[in-house]
CSV table of C-alpha atoms and ligand atoms in Angstrom, one decimal:
chain,number,residue,atom,x,y,z
K,1,UNK,CA,117.2,111.4,99.7
K,2,UNK,CA,119.0,109.9,102.7
K,3,UNK,CA,118.9,106.2,103.5
K,4,UNK,CA,116.9,107.0,106.6
K,5,UNK,CA,114.1,108.5,104.7
K,6,UNK,CA,114.1,105.6,102.3
K,7,UNK,CA,113.9,103.2,105.3
K,8,UNK,CA,111.0,105.1,107.0
K,9,UNK,CA,109.1,105.1,103.7
K,10,UNK,CA,109.7,101.5,102.7
K,11,UNK,CA,106.4,100.0,104.1
K,12,UNK,CA,104.4,103.0,103.0
K,13,UNK,CA,105.7,102.6,99.5
K,14,UNK,CA,104.9,99.0,99.4
K,15,UNK,CA,101.4,99.5,100.9
K,16,UNK,CA,99.8,101.8,98.3
K,17,UNK,CA,96.3,101.6,99.9
K,18,UNK,CA,95.2,102.9,103.4
K,19,UNK,CA,92.0,103.5,105.4
K,20,UNK,CA,91.3,107.1,106.5
K,21,UNK,CA,88.9,107.5,109.3
K,22,UNK,CA,87.1,110.7,110.2
K,23,UNK,CA,85.3,110.0,113.5
K,24,UNK,CA,84.2,112.5,116.1
K,25,UNK,CA,81.3,114.3,117.8
K,26,UNK,CA,80.2,115.6,114.3
K,27,UNK,CA,78.9,112.1,113.7
K,28,UNK,CA,76.0,112.9,116.1
K,29,UNK,CA,74.4,115.9,114.1
K,30,UNK,CA,75.6,114.0,110.9
K,31,UNK,CA,75.0,117.1,108.8
K,32,UNK,CA,71.9,118.4,110.4
K,33,UNK,CA,71.7,121.2,113.0
K,34,UNK,CA,68.6,122.3,114.6
K,35,UNK,CA,66.5,120.8,111.8
K,36,UNK,CA,68.6,122.4,109.0
K,37,UNK,CA,70.7,120.4,106.6
K,38,UNK,CA,74.1,122.2,106.8
K,39,UNK,CA,75.9,122.2,103.5
K,40,UNK,CA,79.5,121.1,103.1
K,41,UNK,CA,81.5,118.3,104.6
K,42,UNK,CA,80.0,116.8,107.9
K,43,UNK,CA,83.0,117.3,110.2
K,44,UNK,CA,82.9,121.1,109.4
K,45,UNK,CA,79.3,121.5,111.0
K,46,UNK,CA,80.6,123.4,113.9
K,47,UNK,CA,82.1,125.9,111.7
K,48,UNK,CA,79.5,126.0,108.9
K,49,UNK,CA,76.7,126.5,111.5
K,50,UNK,CA,78.9,128.7,113.8
K,51,UNK,CA,77.9,126.6,116.7
K,52,UNK,CA,79.2,128.1,120.0
K,53,UNK,CA,81.7,126.0,121.9
K,54,UNK,CA,79.4,125.7,124.9
K,55,UNK,CA,76.6,124.3,122.7
K,56,UNK,CA,78.9,122.0,120.6
K,57,UNK,CA,80.6,120.6,123.8
K,58,UNK,CA,77.2,119.2,124.9
K,59,UNK,CA,77.3,116.7,122.1
K,60,UNK,CA,80.0,114.9,124.2
K,61,UNK,CA,77.4,113.9,126.8
K,62,UNK,CA,75.5,112.0,124.1
K,63,UNK,CA,78.5,110.3,122.4
K,64,UNK,CA,78.1,106.7,123.2
K,65,UNK,CA,79.3,104.5,120.3
K,66,UNK,CA,78.4,101.3,121.9
K,67,UNK,CA,78.6,99.4,118.6
K,68,UNK,CA,82.3,100.3,118.1
K,69,UNK,CA,84.3,97.3,117.5
K,70,UNK,CA,88.0,97.9,116.8
K,71,UNK,CA,88.6,94.4,115.5
K,72,UNK,CA,85.6,94.7,113.1
K,73,UNK,CA,87.0,97.9,111.7
K,74,UNK,CA,90.4,96.5,111.3
K,75,UNK,CA,88.9,93.3,109.6
K,76,UNK,CA,87.2,95.5,107.1
K,77,UNK,CA,90.3,97.4,106.3
K,78,UNK,CA,92.1,94.2,105.9
K,79,UNK,CA,89.5,92.6,103.8
K,80,UNK,CA,89.5,95.6,101.6
K,81,UNK,CA,93.3,95.2,101.0
K,82,UNK,CA,94.2,98.2,103.0
K,83,UNK,CA,97.6,98.1,104.6
K,84,UNK,CA,97.3,101.1,107.0
K,85,UNK,CA,94.9,103.0,108.9
K,86,UNK,CA,94.9,106.8,109.8
K,87,UNK,CA,92.3,107.9,112.3
K,88,UNK,CA,91.3,111.4,113.5
K,89,UNK,CA,92.8,111.8,117.0
K,90,UNK,CA,91.7,115.5,117.1
K,91,UNK,CA,90.0,117.2,114.1
K,92,UNK,CA,89.2,120.9,113.7
K,93,UNK,CA,86.4,120.8,116.3
K,94,UNK,CA,89.0,120.2,119.0
K,95,UNK,CA,87.4,117.2,120.6
K,96,UNK,CA,90.1,114.5,121.5
K,97,UNK,CA,89.1,111.0,120.5
K,98,UNK,CA,91.8,109.7,122.9
K,99,UNK,CA,92.7,109.8,126.5
K,100,UNK,CA,94.8,112.9,127.3
K,101,UNK,CA,95.7,114.7,130.4
K,102,UNK,CA,95.8,118.1,128.6
K,103,UNK,CA,92.2,118.5,128.4
K,104,UNK,CA,89.0,116.9,129.8
K,105,UNK,CA,87.3,117.5,126.4
K,106,UNK,CA,88.1,113.9,125.4
K,107,UNK,CA,86.3,110.7,124.8
K,108,UNK,CA,87.3,109.0,128.1
K,109,UNK,CA,86.5,111.9,130.4
K,110,UNK,CA,83.6,113.8,128.7
K,111,UNK,CA,81.4,111.0,127.2
K,112,UNK,CA,79.4,108.1,128.7
K,113,UNK,CA,81.4,105.8,126.5
K,114,UNK,CA,84.6,106.3,128.6
K,115,UNK,CA,86.8,104.0,126.5
K,116,UNK,CA,89.7,105.1,124.3
K,117,UNK,CA,88.8,103.7,120.9
K,118,UNK,CA,92.4,104.7,119.5
K,119,UNK,CA,94.0,102.3,122.1
K,120,UNK,CA,91.7,99.5,120.9
K,121,UNK,CA,92.4,100.4,117.3
K,122,UNK,CA,96.1,100.4,117.8
K,123,UNK,CA,96.0,97.0,119.4
K,124,UNK,CA,93.8,95.5,116.7
K,125,UNK,CA,96.0,96.8,114.1
K,126,UNK,CA,99.1,95.4,115.7
K,127,UNK,CA,97.4,92.0,115.9
K,128,UNK,CA,96.5,92.1,112.2
K,129,UNK,CA,99.8,93.6,110.9
K,130,UNK,CA,98.0,96.8,109.8
K,131,UNK,CA,100.2,100.0,110.2
K,132,UNK,CA,98.5,102.5,112.4
K,133,UNK,CA,98.7,106.3,112.5
K,134,UNK,CA,96.9,109.5,113.7
K,135,UNK,CA,95.4,112.4,112.0
K,136,UNK,CA,95.9,115.5,114.2
K,137,UNK,CA,94.6,118.9,113.4
K,138,UNK,CA,97.7,121.1,114.4
K,139,UNK,CA,96.4,124.4,113.3
K,140,UNK,CA,92.7,124.6,113.2
K,141,UNK,CA,91.2,124.0,116.7
K,142,UNK,CA,87.7,125.7,117.1
K,143,UNK,CA,87.5,124.6,120.8
K,144,UNK,CA,90.8,125.7,122.2
K,145,UNK,CA,91.0,129.6,122.7
K,146,UNK,CA,94.5,129.7,121.3
K,147,UNK,CA,93.9,127.3,118.3
K,148,UNK,CA,92.9,128.8,114.9
K,149,UNK,CA,89.8,129.4,113.2
K,150,UNK,CA,86.9,130.1,115.7
K,151,UNK,CA,86.1,133.7,115.3
K,152,UNK,CA,82.5,133.3,116.6
K,153,UNK,CA,83.6,132.5,120.2
K,154,UNK,CA,87.1,134.0,120.4
K,155,UNK,CA,88.8,137.2,119.7
K,156,UNK,CA,91.5,136.1,117.1
K,157,UNK,CA,93.6,139.2,117.8
K,158,UNK,CA,94.1,138.0,121.4
K,159,UNK,CA,95.3,134.5,120.4
K,160,UNK,CA,98.7,133.1,121.1
K,161,UNK,CA,99.2,130.3,118.6
K,162,UNK,CA,102.8,129.6,119.6
K,163,UNK,CA,101.7,129.0,123.2
K,164,UNK,CA,99.0,126.6,121.8
K,165,UNK,CA,101.4,124.7,119.8
K,166,UNK,CA,104.1,124.4,122.5
K,167,UNK,CA,101.8,123.8,125.5
K,168,UNK,CA,99.0,121.8,123.9
K,169,UNK,CA,99.8,120.4,120.5
K,170,UNK,CA,103.3,119.1,121.3
K,171,UNK,CA,102.4,117.5,124.6
K,172,UNK,CA,99.4,115.8,123.1
K,173,UNK,CA,101.6,114.6,120.1
K,174,UNK,CA,104.0,113.2,122.8
K,175,UNK,CA,101.0,111.3,124.3
K,176,UNK,CA,100.0,109.9,121.0
K,177,UNK,CA,103.5,108.9,120.0
K,178,UNK,CA,104.3,107.2,123.3
K,179,UNK,CA,101.2,105.6,124.7
K,180,UNK,CA,99.9,103.7,121.6
K,181,UNK,CA,102.8,101.6,120.5
K,182,UNK,CA,104.7,102.3,117.3
K,183,UNK,CA,102.8,105.1,115.4
K,184,UNK,CA,103.4,104.6,111.6
K,185,UNK,CA,102.2,108.1,110.5
K,186,UNK,CA,101.2,111.4,111.8
K,187,UNK,CA,98.9,113.1,109.3
K,188,UNK,CA,99.0,116.9,109.9
K,189,UNK,CA,96.5,118.9,108.0
K,190,UNK,CA,96.0,122.3,106.2
K,191,UNK,CA,99.5,123.6,107.0
K,192,UNK,CA,101.3,125.2,110.1
K,193,UNK,CA,101.1,128.9,110.3
K,194,UNK,CA,104.9,129.6,110.0
K,195,UNK,CA,107.9,127.7,108.6
K,196,UNK,CA,109.6,128.0,111.9
K,197,UNK,CA,106.7,126.4,113.8
K,198,UNK,CA,106.4,123.7,111.2
K,199,UNK,CA,110.1,122.9,111.7
K,200,UNK,CA,109.7,122.9,115.5
K,201,UNK,CA,106.8,120.4,115.1
K,202,UNK,CA,108.7,118.3,112.6
K,203,UNK,CA,111.8,118.1,114.8
K,204,UNK,CA,109.7,117.3,117.8
K,205,UNK,CA,108.0,114.4,116.2
K,206,UNK,CA,111.2,113.1,114.6
K,207,UNK,CA,113.0,113.1,118.0
K,208,UNK,CA,110.4,111.4,119.8
K,209,UNK,CA,109.7,108.8,117.1
K,210,UNK,CA,112.2,108.8,114.1
K,211,UNK,CA,110.3,106.0,112.3
K,212,UNK,CA,107.0,107.9,112.2
K,213,UNK,CA,106.1,109.3,108.7
K,214,UNK,CA,104.9,112.9,108.6
K,215,UNK,CA,102.3,114.0,106.0
K,216,UNK,CA,103.1,116.9,103.6
K,217,UNK,CA,100.4,119.1,105.1
K,218,UNK,CA,102.7,120.0,108.0
K,219,UNK,CA,103.7,122.7,105.5
K,220,UNK,CA,106.8,124.7,106.2
K,221,UNK,CA,108.2,125.9,103.0
K,222,UNK,CA,107.2,128.5,100.4
K,223,UNK,CA,104.3,127.0,98.4
K,224,UNK,CA,103.7,127.7,94.8
K,225,UNK,CA,99.8,128.3,94.8
K,226,UNK,CA,98.0,125.1,94.2
K,227,UNK,CA,101.0,123.0,93.6
K,228,UNK,CA,100.9,120.1,96.1
K,229,UNK,CA,104.1,120.2,98.2
K,230,UNK,CA,105.5,118.1,100.9
K,231,UNK,CA,106.8,121.0,102.9
K,232,UNK,CA,108.9,119.5,105.8
K,233,UNK,CA,107.0,116.3,105.7
K,234,UNK,CA,108.1,113.0,104.1
K,235,UNK,CA,105.6,112.9,101.3
K,236,UNK,CA,103.4,115.1,99.1
K,237,UNK,CA,99.7,115.2,100.1
K,238,UNK,CA,97.7,116.3,97.1
K,239,UNK,CA,94.5,118.3,97.4
K,240,UNK,CA,91.6,116.3,98.8
K,241,UNK,CA,90.2,114.0,96.0
K,242,UNK,CA,92.8,115.3,93.6
K,243,UNK,CA,94.7,112.9,91.5
K,244,UNK,CA,97.5,114.5,89.4
K,245,UNK,CA,97.5,114.3,85.6
K,246,UNK,CA,100.9,112.7,85.4
K,247,UNK,CA,103.3,110.8,87.8
K,248,UNK,CA,104.9,112.8,90.6
K,249,UNK,CA,108.6,111.8,91.1
K,250,UNK,CA,108.4,111.8,94.9
K,251,UNK,CA,106.4,109.9,97.4
K,252,UNK,CA,102.8,111.1,97.3
K,253,UNK,CA,99.3,110.3,98.6
K,254,UNK,CA,95.8,111.4,97.8
K,255,UNK,CA,93.2,111.5,100.5
K,256,UNK,CA,89.8,110.6,99.0
K,257,UNK,CA,86.2,110.5,100.2
K,258,UNK,CA,83.9,107.6,99.4
K,259,UNK,CA,81.0,109.9,99.0
K,260,UNK,CA,81.2,113.7,99.4
K,261,UNK,CA,82.1,114.0,103.1
K,262,UNK,CA,84.7,112.8,105.5
K,263,UNK,CA,82.7,112.9,108.7
K,264,UNK,CA,79.4,111.0,108.7
K,265,UNK,CA,76.5,112.8,107.0
K,266,UNK,CA,73.1,110.9,107.3
K,267,UNK,CA,71.9,112.1,103.9
K,268,UNK,CA,75.1,111.8,101.8
K,269,UNK,CA,74.5,108.8,99.6
K,270,UNK,CA,76.7,109.8,96.6
K,271,UNK,CA,79.0,106.7,97.1
K,272,UNK,CA,81.6,105.8,94.5
K,273,UNK,CA,81.0,102.4,93.0
K,274,UNK,CA,83.6,99.6,93.9
K,275,UNK,CA,84.6,99.7,90.2
K,276,UNK,CA,85.2,103.4,90.4
K,277,UNK,CA,87.3,103.0,93.5
K,278,UNK,CA,89.4,100.2,91.8
K,279,UNK,CA,90.0,102.4,88.8
K,280,UNK,CA,91.0,105.4,91.0
K,281,UNK,CA,93.3,103.1,92.9
K,282,UNK,CA,94.9,101.9,89.7
K,283,UNK,CA,95.2,105.4,88.3
K,284,UNK,CA,96.9,106.6,91.6
K,285,UNK,CA,99.4,103.7,91.7
K,286,UNK,CA,100.1,104.1,87.9
K,287,UNK,CA,101.3,107.7,88.9
K,288,UNK,CA,103.4,106.4,91.7
K,289,UNK,CA,101.1,107.4,94.6
K,290,UNK,CA,99.1,106.0,97.5
K,291,UNK,CA,95.4,106.1,98.0
K,292,UNK,CA,94.1,106.9,101.4
K,293,UNK,CA,90.4,106.3,101.1
K,294,UNK,CA,88.0,107.6,103.9
K,295,UNK,CA,85.3,106.2,105.8
K,296,UNK,CA,83.1,108.2,108.2
K,297,UNK,CA,81.7,106.0,111.0
K,298,UNK,CA,78.4,106.8,112.8
K,299,UNK,CA,77.8,108.0,116.3
K,300,UNK,CA,77.0,104.5,117.2
K,301,UNK,CA,80.5,103.4,116.1
K,302,UNK,CA,79.8,101.6,112.9
K,303,UNK,CA,81.4,102.1,109.5
K,304,UNK,CA,78.3,102.8,107.3
K,305,UNK,CA,77.2,99.7,105.5
K,306,UNK,CA,77.5,101.2,102.0
K,307,UNK,CA,81.1,101.9,102.7
K,308,UNK,CA,81.7,98.3,104.0
K,309,UNK,CA,80.1,96.8,101.0
K,310,UNK,CA,82.2,98.9,98.5
K,311,UNK,CA,85.4,98.2,100.4
K,312,UNK,CA,84.8,94.3,100.5
K,313,UNK,CA,84.2,94.5,96.7
K,314,UNK,CA,87.5,96.3,96.2
K,315,UNK,CA,89.1,93.8,98.4
K,316,UNK,CA,88.0,90.9,96.2
K,317,UNK,CA,89.6,92.5,93.2
K,318,UNK,CA,92.7,93.2,95.0
K,319,UNK,CA,92.9,89.5,96.2
K,320,UNK,CA,93.2,88.5,92.6
K,321,UNK,CA,95.2,91.5,91.2
K,322,UNK,CA,97.2,92.7,94.2
K,323,UNK,CA,100.4,91.8,92.6
K,324,UNK,CA,99.9,94.7,90.2
K,325,UNK,CA,99.3,97.2,93.0
K,326,UNK,CA,101.4,96.5,96.1
K,327,UNK,CA,104.9,97.6,95.8
K,328,UNK,CA,104.2,98.6,92.2
K,329,UNK,CA,104.8,102.2,90.9
K,330,UNK,CA,104.7,104.4,87.8
K,331,UNK,CA,105.6,102.9,84.4
K,332,UNK,CA,108.6,104.3,82.7
K,333,UNK,CA,106.5,106.2,80.3
K,334,UNK,CA,103.5,108.6,80.4
K,335,UNK,CA,100.0,107.3,79.5
K,336,UNK,CA,97.6,109.8,77.8
K,337,UNK,CA,94.9,110.7,80.4
K,338,UNK,CA,92.2,109.7,78.0
K,339,UNK,CA,93.8,106.2,77.3
K,340,UNK,CA,91.4,103.3,78.2
K,341,UNK,CA,94.2,101.7,80.3
K,342,UNK,CA,96.7,102.5,83.0
K,343,UNK,CA,100.2,100.9,83.6
K,344,UNK,CA,101.6,99.9,86.9
K,345,UNK,CA,105.2,98.7,87.0
K,346,UNK,CA,107.7,96.7,88.9
K,347,UNK,CA,111.3,96.0,87.6
K,348,UNK,CA,110.9,93.4,84.9
K,349,UNK,CA,107.0,93.5,84.8
K,350,UNK,CA,104.7,96.0,83.3
K,351,UNK,CA,101.0,95.6,84.4
K,352,UNK,CA,98.6,96.9,81.8
K,353,UNK,CA,95.2,97.6,83.5
K,354,UNK,CA,92.6,97.5,80.8
K,355,UNK,CA,89.8,99.8,82.0
K,356,UNK,CA,87.8,100.1,78.7
K,357,UNK,CA,87.9,97.0,76.7
K,358,UNK,CA,88.8,97.4,73.0
K,359,UNK,CA,85.8,96.6,70.8
K,360,UNK,CA,88.0,95.3,67.9
K,361,UNK,CA,90.3,92.9,70.0
K,362,UNK,CA,93.3,95.1,69.7
K,363,UNK,CA,94.7,96.8,72.8
K,364,UNK,CA,96.9,99.7,71.7
K,365,UNK,CA,99.6,101.0,74.2
K,366,UNK,CA,100.6,104.4,72.8
K,367,UNK,CA,104.2,105.6,72.1
K,368,UNK,CA,106.2,103.0,74.2
K,369,UNK,CA,108.6,101.7,71.3
K,370,UNK,CA,111.8,103.0,73.1
K,371,UNK,CA,110.5,102.6,76.5
K,372,UNK,CA,109.9,98.9,76.9
K,373,UNK,CA,111.4,95.6,75.7
K,374,UNK,CA,108.4,93.2,75.7
K,375,UNK,CA,108.7,89.5,76.5
K,376,UNK,CA,105.7,87.3,77.4
K,377,UNK,CA,102.3,88.8,77.7
K,378,UNK,CA,99.5,87.0,79.7
K,379,UNK,CA,96.6,87.8,81.8
K,380,UNK,CA,97.3,88.2,85.5
K,381,UNK,CA,94.3,86.1,86.7
K,382,UNK,CA,94.8,83.4,84.0
K,383,UNK,CA,96.2,80.2,85.8
K,384,UNK,CA,97.4,78.8,82.5
K,385,UNK,CA,99.3,81.9,81.7
K,386,UNK,CA,98.2,81.5,78.1
K,387,UNK,CA,100.4,83.9,76.0
K,388,UNK,CA,98.9,86.8,74.2
K,389,UNK,CA,100.2,87.8,70.8
K,390,UNK,CA,101.3,91.3,70.1
K,391,UNK,CA,103.0,93.4,67.4
K,392,UNK,CA,104.5,96.8,67.0
K,393,UNK,CA,102.6,99.4,64.9
K,394,UNK,CA,104.9,102.3,64.7
K,395,UNK,CA,105.7,103.4,68.2
K,396,UNK,CA,102.5,101.7,69.5
K,397,UNK,CA,102.4,98.2,70.9
K,398,UNK,CA,99.2,96.4,69.8
K,399,UNK,CA,98.2,93.3,71.9
K,400,UNK,CA,95.5,90.8,70.6
K,401,UNK,CA,92.9,90.4,73.2
K,402,UNK,CA,89.7,88.2,73.2
K,403,UNK,CA,86.3,89.6,72.5
K,404,UNK,CA,85.4,90.0,76.3
K,405,UNK,CA,87.3,91.0,79.3
K,406,UNK,CA,88.1,88.7,82.1
K,407,UNK,CA,87.0,91.5,84.5
K,408,UNK,CA,84.8,94.3,83.2
K,409,UNK,CA,86.2,96.7,85.8
K,410,UNK,CA,89.9,96.1,85.2
K,411,UNK,CA,91.5,93.2,83.4
K,412,UNK,CA,95.2,93.1,84.0
K,413,UNK,CA,97.7,92.0,81.4
K,414,UNK,CA,101.2,91.2,82.5
K,415,UNK,CA,103.9,92.2,80.0
K,416,UNK,CA,107.2,90.6,81.1
K,417,UNK,CA,110.5,92.4,80.1
K,418,UNK,CA,112.5,90.5,77.5
K,419,UNK,CA,115.9,89.3,78.9
O,1,FHN,O1,89.5,120.5,106.6
O,1,FHN,C1,89.9,119.3,106.5
O,1,FHN,C2,88.8,118.2,106.2
O,1,FHN,O2,87.9,118.3,107.2
O,1,FHN,C3,89.4,116.8,105.9
O,1,FHN,O3,89.9,116.5,107.2
O,1,FHN,C4,90.5,116.8,104.9
O,1,FHN,C5,91.0,115.5,104.6
O,1,FHN,O4,92.1,115.6,103.8
O,1,FHN,N1,91.5,117.8,105.3
O,1,FHN,C6,91.1,119.2,105.4
O,1,FHN,C7,90.8,119.8,104.1
O,1,FHN,O5,91.7,119.6,103.2
């Protein structure tokens, strides 16, 4: 790993928790097309219902998210304890959520809204110290005749993807990387069709903006099926909603939905509870990763209320327990997947996250005898830092805990390393 990569990744490694935003024309049908509920994720409605380009395009005339308030979205992210934001500049439907001179099919030119929400978000993020990045669908584009994936409007055998990449994708990326202030991250998706084109894209982004982090789904190397890879990107992106069983010894991130869709669907109410989100975040950080948690704003421009409520609860927990998350990473030992705890780590300190409180007052940390040198143990949120007793039982460390947890979702015990 070169010093340069480390520098670029420093804020990201510290951040651990980011907001993903899938927002586009698909928020209008919100999962329903011509009175029919379309199965699957909301932003795929054009594909799933095989909506012709000419018909889908008409949604733009109705897109007027007057309730959009960049400062409010950034406030929610910040209150939730998220340190970065990644929003769809262009998703697979090809509609550009930013002002671009390479197509009129964009939010400024084709909608009554006429504003560039990405500009407003970039500014609001800058003001609040939140890192800002773009999701950009570099391969699938169901609107562009040379983009991939639309076989109901276009004859795929006549497509020229290389031309699309060189004359459309790259110029648009240049706009995104130069017109919006420093761009912390470009989140490519799916993969790029050939390693050569992935490299061309990677080099292009690097040259324009060396500090911009590139997501693993740029692809570009030979992939072992189903093994998450970082390709030519800076970090591994795991499968959607997929947390690895054990730690990955590289920079990695999991993109995750709050319900079962990325883009807004009016009838998806399968929300994860705040407690579940906290436990997911802890699990991810305990394996050395970042959590990029999605919200799918409505066509009016609001983050759905259930999402906001969940995120604010998560933020409350992080306010009290953030020390065990931000800048923390994997412990120097493996935790059995079915253990009722997870461990995050910073040099000199182990944070034991108790997710299932022991009924007998003894918390058993499995097989750590040669892995840690315990010093003082105390609850992270206990201002008096009252010491907790512990003993060794074979290779296991057994910590004495009170009958009830301080926090039923996750009580954090700090175990300092002995000098
Ligand atoms: O097809 C997309 C999907 O719509 C969504 O953007 C997710 C987010 O990780 N990425 C792709 C599927 O993996």
